[in-house]
Short mmCIF file of C-alpha atoms in Angstrom, two decimals:
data_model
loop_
_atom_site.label_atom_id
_atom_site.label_comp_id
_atom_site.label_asym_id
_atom_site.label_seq_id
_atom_site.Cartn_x
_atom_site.Cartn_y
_atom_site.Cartn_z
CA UNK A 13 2.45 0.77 -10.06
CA UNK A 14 -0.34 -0.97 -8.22
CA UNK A 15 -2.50 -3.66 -9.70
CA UNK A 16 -5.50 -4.79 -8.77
CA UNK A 17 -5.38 -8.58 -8.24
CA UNK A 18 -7.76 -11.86 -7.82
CA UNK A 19 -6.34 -14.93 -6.75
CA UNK A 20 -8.22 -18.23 -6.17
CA UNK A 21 -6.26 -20.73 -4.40
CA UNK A 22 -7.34 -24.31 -2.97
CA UNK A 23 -8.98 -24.64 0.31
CA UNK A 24 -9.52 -22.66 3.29
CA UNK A 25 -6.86 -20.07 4.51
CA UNK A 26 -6.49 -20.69 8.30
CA UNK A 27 -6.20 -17.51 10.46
CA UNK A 28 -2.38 -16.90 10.68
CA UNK A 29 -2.05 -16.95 6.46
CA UNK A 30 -5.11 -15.02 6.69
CA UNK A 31 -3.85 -12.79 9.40
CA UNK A 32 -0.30 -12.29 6.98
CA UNK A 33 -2.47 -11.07 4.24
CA UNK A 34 -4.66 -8.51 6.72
CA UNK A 35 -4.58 -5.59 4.09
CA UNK A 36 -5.59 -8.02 1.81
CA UNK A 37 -9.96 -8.98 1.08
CA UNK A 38 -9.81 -12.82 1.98
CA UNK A 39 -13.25 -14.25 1.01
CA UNK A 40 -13.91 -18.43 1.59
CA UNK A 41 -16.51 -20.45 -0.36
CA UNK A 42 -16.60 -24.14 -0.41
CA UNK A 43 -12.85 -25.75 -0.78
CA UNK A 44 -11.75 -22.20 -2.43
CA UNK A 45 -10.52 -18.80 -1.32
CA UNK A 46 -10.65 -15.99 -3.07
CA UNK A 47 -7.56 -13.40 -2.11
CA UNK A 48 -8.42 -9.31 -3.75
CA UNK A 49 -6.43 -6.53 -3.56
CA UNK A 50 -4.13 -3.95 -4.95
CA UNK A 51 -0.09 -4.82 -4.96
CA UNK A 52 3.08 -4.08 -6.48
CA UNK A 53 5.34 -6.33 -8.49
CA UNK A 54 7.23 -6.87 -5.11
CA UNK A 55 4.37 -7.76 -3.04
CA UNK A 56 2.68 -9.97 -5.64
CA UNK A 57 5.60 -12.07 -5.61
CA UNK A 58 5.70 -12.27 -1.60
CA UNK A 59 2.73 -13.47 -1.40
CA UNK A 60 3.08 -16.32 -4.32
CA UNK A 61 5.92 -17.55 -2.49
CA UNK A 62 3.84 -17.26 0.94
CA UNK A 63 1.66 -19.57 -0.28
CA UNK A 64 3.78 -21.78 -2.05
CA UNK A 65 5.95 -22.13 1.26
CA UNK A 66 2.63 -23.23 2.75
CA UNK A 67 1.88 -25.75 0.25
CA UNK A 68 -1.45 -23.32 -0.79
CA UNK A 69 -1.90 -24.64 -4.14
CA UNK A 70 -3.14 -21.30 -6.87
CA UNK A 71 -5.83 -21.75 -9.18
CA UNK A 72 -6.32 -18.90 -11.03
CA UNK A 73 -4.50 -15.48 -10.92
CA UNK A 74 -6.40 -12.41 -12.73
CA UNK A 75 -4.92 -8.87 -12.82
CA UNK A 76 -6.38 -5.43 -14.20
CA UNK A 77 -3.88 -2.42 -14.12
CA UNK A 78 -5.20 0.45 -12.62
CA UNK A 79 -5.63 2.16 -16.36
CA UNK A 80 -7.96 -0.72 -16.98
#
């Protein structure tokens, strides 16, 4: 099952992270980005790691199930 998903993460996303999370709505304020979308279990951990291998540090992770 898809979730829907809100991730805030430190900083600006530069265009190849952005670029790896195309499907994805990337929005950038100042020193945050803001990363929406629907994903599985499987992709939602992808992208964790994605960042995490690129040092993206997360701020705050908010889901809402598709019944909600």
């Amino acid at each position: 099952m898809d979730v829907r998903y809100e991730i805030h993460v430190q900083g600006l996303l530069g265009p190849a992270l952005r670029a790896a999370f195309a499907d994805l709505r990337c929005v950038t304020a100042t020193r945050r980005t803001t990363i929406r979308g629907r994903l599985s279990d499987e992709e939602l951990r992808a992208l964790l790691d994605r960042l995490d291998r690129c040092g993206v540090e997360l701020e705050l992770l908010c889901c809402q199930s598709r019944d909600g």
